[in-house]
PDB file of C-alpha atoms in Angstrom:
ATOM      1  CA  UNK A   1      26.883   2.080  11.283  1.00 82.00           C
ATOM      2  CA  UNK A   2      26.170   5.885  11.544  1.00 86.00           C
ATOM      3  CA  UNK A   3      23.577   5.752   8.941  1.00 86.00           C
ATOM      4  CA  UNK A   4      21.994   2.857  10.319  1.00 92.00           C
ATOM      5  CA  UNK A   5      21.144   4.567  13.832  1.00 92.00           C
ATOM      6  CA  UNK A   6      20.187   7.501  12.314  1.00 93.00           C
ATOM      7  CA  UNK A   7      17.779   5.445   9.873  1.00 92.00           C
ATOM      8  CA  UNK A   8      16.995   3.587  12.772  1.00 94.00           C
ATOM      9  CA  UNK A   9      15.875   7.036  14.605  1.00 92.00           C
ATOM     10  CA  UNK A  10      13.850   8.115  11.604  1.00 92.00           C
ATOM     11  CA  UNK A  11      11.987   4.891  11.360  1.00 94.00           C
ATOM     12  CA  UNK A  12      11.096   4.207  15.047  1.00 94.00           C
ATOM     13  CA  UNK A  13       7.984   7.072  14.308  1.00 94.00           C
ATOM     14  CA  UNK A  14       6.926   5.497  11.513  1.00 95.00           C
ATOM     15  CA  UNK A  15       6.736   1.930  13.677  1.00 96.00           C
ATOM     16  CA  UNK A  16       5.146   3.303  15.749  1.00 96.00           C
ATOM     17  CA  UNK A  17       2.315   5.642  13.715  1.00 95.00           C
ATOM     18  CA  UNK A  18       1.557   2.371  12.125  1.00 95.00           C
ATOM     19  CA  UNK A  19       1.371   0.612  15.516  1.00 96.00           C
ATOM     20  CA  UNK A  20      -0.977   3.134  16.625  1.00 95.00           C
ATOM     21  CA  UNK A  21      -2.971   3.175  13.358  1.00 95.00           C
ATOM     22  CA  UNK A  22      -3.677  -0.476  12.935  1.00 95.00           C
ATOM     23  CA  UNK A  23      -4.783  -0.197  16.918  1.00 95.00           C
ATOM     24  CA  UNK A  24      -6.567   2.854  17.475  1.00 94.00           C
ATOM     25  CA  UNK A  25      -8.206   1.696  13.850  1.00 92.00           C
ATOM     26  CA  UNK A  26      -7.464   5.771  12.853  1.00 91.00           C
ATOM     27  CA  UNK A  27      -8.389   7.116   9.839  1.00 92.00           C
ATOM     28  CA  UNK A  28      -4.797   8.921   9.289  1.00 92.00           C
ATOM     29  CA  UNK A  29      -2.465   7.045   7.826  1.00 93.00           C
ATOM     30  CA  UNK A  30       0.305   5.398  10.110  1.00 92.00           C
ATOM     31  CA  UNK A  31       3.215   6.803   8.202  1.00 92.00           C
ATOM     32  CA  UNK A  32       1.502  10.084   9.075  1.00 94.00           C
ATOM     33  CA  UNK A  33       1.213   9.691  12.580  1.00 95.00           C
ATOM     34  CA  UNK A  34       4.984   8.827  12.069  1.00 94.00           C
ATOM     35  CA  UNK A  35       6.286  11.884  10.789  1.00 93.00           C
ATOM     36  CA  UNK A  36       3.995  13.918  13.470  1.00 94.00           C
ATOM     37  CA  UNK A  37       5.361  12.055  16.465  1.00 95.00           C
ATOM     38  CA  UNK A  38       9.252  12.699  14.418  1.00 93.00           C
ATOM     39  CA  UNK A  39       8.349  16.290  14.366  1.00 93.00           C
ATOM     40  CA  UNK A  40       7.422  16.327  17.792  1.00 94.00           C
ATOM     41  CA  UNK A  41      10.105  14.636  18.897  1.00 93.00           C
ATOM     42  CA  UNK A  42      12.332  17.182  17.064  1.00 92.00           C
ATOM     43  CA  UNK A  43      10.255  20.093  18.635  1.00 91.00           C
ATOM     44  CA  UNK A  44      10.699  18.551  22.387  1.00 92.00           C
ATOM     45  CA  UNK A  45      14.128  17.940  22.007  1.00 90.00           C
ATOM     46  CA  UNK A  46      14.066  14.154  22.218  1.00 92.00           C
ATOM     47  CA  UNK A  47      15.834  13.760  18.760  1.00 89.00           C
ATOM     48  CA  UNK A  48      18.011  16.490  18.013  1.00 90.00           C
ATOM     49  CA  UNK A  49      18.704  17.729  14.398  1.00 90.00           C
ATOM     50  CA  UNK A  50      22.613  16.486  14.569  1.00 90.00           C
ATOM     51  CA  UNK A  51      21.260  12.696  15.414  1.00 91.00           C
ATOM     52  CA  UNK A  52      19.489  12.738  11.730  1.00 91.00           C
ATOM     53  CA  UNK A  53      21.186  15.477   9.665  1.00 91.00           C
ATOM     54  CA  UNK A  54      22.965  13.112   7.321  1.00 92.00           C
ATOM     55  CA  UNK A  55      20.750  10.479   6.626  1.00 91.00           C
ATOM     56  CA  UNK A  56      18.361  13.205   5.853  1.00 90.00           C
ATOM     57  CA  UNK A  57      21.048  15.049   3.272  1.00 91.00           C
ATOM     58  CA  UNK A  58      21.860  11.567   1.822  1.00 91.00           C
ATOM     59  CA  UNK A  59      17.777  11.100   1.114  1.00 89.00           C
ATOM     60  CA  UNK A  60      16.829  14.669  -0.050  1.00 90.00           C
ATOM     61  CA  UNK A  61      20.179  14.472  -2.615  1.00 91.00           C
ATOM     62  CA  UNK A  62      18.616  11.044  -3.981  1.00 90.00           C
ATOM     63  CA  UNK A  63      14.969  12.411  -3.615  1.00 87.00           C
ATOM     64  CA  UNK A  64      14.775  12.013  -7.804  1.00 87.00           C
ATOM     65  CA  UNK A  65      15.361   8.083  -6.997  1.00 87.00           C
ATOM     66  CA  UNK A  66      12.124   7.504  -5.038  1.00 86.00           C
ATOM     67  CA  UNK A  67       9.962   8.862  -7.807  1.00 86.00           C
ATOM     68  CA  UNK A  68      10.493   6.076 -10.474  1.00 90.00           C
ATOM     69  CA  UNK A  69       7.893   3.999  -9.445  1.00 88.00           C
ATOM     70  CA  UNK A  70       5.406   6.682  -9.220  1.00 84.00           C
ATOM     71  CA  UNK A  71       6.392   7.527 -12.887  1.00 84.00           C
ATOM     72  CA  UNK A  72       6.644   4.122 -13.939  1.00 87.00           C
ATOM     73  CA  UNK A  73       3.047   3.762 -12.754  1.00 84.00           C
ATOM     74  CA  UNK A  74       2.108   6.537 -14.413  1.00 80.00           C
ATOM     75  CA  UNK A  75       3.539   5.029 -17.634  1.00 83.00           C
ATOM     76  CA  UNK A  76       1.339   2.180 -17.073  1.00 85.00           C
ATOM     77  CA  UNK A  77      -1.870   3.902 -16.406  1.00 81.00           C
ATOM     78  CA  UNK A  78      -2.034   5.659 -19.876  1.00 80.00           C
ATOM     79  CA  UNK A  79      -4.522   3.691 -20.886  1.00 82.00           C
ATOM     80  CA  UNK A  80      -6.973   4.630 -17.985  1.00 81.00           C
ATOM     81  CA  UNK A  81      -5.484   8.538 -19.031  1.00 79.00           C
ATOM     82  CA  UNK A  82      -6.488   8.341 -22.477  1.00 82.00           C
ATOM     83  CA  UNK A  83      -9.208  10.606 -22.954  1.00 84.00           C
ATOM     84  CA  UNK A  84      -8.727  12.807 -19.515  1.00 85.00           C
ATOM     85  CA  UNK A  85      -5.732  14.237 -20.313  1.00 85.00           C
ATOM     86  CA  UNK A  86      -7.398  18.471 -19.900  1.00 90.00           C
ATOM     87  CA  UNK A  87      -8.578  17.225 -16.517  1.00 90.00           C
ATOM     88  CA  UNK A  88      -5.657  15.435 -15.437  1.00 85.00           C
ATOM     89  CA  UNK A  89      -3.296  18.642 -16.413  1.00 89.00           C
ATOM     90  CA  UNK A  90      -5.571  20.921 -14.786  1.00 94.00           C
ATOM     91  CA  UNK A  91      -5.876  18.638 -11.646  1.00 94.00           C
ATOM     92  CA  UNK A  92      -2.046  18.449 -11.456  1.00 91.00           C
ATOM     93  CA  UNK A  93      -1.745  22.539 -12.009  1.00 95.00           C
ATOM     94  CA  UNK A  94      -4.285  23.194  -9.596  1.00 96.00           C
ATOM     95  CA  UNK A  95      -3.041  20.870  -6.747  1.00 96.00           C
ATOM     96  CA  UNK A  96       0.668  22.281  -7.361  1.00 95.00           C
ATOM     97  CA  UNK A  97      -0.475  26.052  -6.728  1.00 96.00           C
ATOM     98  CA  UNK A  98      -2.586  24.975  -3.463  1.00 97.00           C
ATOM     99  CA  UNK A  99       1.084  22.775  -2.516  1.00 96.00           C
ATOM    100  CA  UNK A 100       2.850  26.078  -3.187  1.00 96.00           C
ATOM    101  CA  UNK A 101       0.624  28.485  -1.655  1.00 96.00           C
ATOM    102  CA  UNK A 102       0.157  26.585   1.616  1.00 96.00           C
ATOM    103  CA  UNK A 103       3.981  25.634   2.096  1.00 94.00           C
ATOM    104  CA  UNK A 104       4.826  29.408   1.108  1.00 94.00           C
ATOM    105  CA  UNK A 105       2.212  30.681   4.194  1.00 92.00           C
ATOM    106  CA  UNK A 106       3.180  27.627   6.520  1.00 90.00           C
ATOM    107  CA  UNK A 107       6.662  28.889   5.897  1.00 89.00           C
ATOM    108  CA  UNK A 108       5.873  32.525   7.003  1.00 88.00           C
ATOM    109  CA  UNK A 109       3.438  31.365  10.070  1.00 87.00           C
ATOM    110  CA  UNK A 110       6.712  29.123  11.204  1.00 84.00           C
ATOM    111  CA  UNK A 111       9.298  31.938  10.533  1.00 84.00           C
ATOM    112  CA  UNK A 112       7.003  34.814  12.222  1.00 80.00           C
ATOM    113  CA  UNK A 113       8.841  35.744  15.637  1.00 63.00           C
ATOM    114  CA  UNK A 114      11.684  34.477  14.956  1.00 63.00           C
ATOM    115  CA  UNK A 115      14.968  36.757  14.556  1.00 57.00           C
ATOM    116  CA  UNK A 116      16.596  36.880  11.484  1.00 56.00           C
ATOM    117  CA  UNK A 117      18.814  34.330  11.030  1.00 52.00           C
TER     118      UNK A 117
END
């Protein structure tokens, strides 16, 4: 029952970035607009970190799970790779640098001020 009102708590956002979405016809996606309005719910104080801590363990520890069907349709798609493989690696190199880069500076623009922990 635990998990359930903490998924419950997680999934609320996401209801209602997609209700907002599909309304406000916005060009972000509503899943999105979900995890903003989570984070600024976290940030207010309106869900505290406690309320979703272990739901959000259990997920990150089975994070490897929710990639099959990306990989799966990946596996299926080789036939629209063949012949763009160079491209595709570089694309994928590329893009992972830029994901690295920007977390690793989003990471020091969040951590600047605060004390040591």
């Amino acid at each position: 029952m635990k998990y359930l009102r903490q998924l419950m708590i997680v999934l609320i956002p996401y209801l209602i970035g997609t209700v907002l979405q599909l309304t406000l016809q916005l060009p972000i996606p509503g899943s999105v607009i979900g995890l903003i309005l989570l984070f600024l719910g976290l940030q207010v104080g309106i869900v505290k970190v406690e309320m979703i801590e272990e739901l959000c363990e259990f997920l990150l520890s089975n994070m490897s799970f929710f990639f099959i069907p990306a990989g799966v349709g990946l596996m299926t798609a080789f036939g629209v790779l063949k012949g763009k493989w160079i491209p595709f690696i570089i694309i994928v190199v590329f893009s992972t640098c830029l994901v690295w880069t920007v977390t690793a500076y989003m990471v020091k623009f969040l951590r600047k001020g605060r004390i040591n922990e």
